[in-house]
XYZ file of C-alpha atoms in Angstrom:
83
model
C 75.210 27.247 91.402
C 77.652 24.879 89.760
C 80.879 26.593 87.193
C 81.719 24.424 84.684
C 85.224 25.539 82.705
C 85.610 23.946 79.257
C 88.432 24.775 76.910
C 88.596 25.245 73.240
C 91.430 24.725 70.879
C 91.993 27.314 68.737
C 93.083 25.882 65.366
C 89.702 23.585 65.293
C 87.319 24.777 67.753
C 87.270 20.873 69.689
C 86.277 21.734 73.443
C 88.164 20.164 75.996
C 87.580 19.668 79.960
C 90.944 20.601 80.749
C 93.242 23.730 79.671
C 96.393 20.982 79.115
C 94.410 18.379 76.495
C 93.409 21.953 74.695
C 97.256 23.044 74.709
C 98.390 19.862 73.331
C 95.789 19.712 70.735
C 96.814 22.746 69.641
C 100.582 22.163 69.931
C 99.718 18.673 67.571
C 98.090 21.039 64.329
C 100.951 22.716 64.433
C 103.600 19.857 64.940
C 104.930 20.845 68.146
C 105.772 19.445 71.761
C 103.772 21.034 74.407
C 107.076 21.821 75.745
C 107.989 23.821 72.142
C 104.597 25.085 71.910
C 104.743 27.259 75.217
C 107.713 28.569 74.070
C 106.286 29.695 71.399
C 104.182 31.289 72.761
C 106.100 33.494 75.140
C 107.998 34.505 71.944
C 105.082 35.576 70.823
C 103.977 37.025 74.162
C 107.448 38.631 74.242
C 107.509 39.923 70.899
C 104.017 42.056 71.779
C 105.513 43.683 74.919
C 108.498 44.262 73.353
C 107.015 46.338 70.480
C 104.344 47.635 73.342
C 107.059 49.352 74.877
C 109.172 50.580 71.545
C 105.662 52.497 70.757
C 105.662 53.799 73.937
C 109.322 54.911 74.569
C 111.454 54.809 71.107
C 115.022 54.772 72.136
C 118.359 52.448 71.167
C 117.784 50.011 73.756
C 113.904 49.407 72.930
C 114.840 49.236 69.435
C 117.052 46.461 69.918
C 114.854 44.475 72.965
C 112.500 44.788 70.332
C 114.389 43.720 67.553
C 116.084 40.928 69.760
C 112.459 39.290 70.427
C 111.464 39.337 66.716
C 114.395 37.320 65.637
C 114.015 35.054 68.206
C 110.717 34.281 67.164
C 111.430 34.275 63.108
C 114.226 31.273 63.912
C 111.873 29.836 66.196
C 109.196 29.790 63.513
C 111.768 29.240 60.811
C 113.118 25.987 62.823
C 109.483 24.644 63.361
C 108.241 25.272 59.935
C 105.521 27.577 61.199
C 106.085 30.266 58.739
């Protein structure tokens, strides 16, 4: 038996053969490097956990990681023209 992976972009749907020509297809819709567009999303990534764990535990300093990662990623987005 024979696995064959195949990779989609998101934005469009256009299936790729490798995860990095998907990446940068997606980083081009939105006007990015690949370089700006996996920092994106780890902001994004970040953002999630961050609010993950304010739900969880709800205290000063998860308030403010959380708040922290959401302004990162609104000057990020505000920078790139995303929003």
């Amino acid at each position: 038996m024979k696995t064959i992976m195949m990779y989609q972009c998101e934005k469009y749907r256009k299936v790729y053969d490798s995860a990095s020509q998907a990446m940068t297809c997606e980083a081009a819709h939105y006007g990015l490097t690949l370089e700006e567009y996996y920092h994106w999303r780890e902001l994004l990534k970040t953002v999630k956990e961050a609010g993950a764990m304010n739900s969880i535990s709800k205290n000063e300093r998860t308030d403010k990681a959380f708040d922290d990662a959401v302004i990162r990623l609104v000057e990020f987005e505000k920078e790139h023209k995303l929003v």
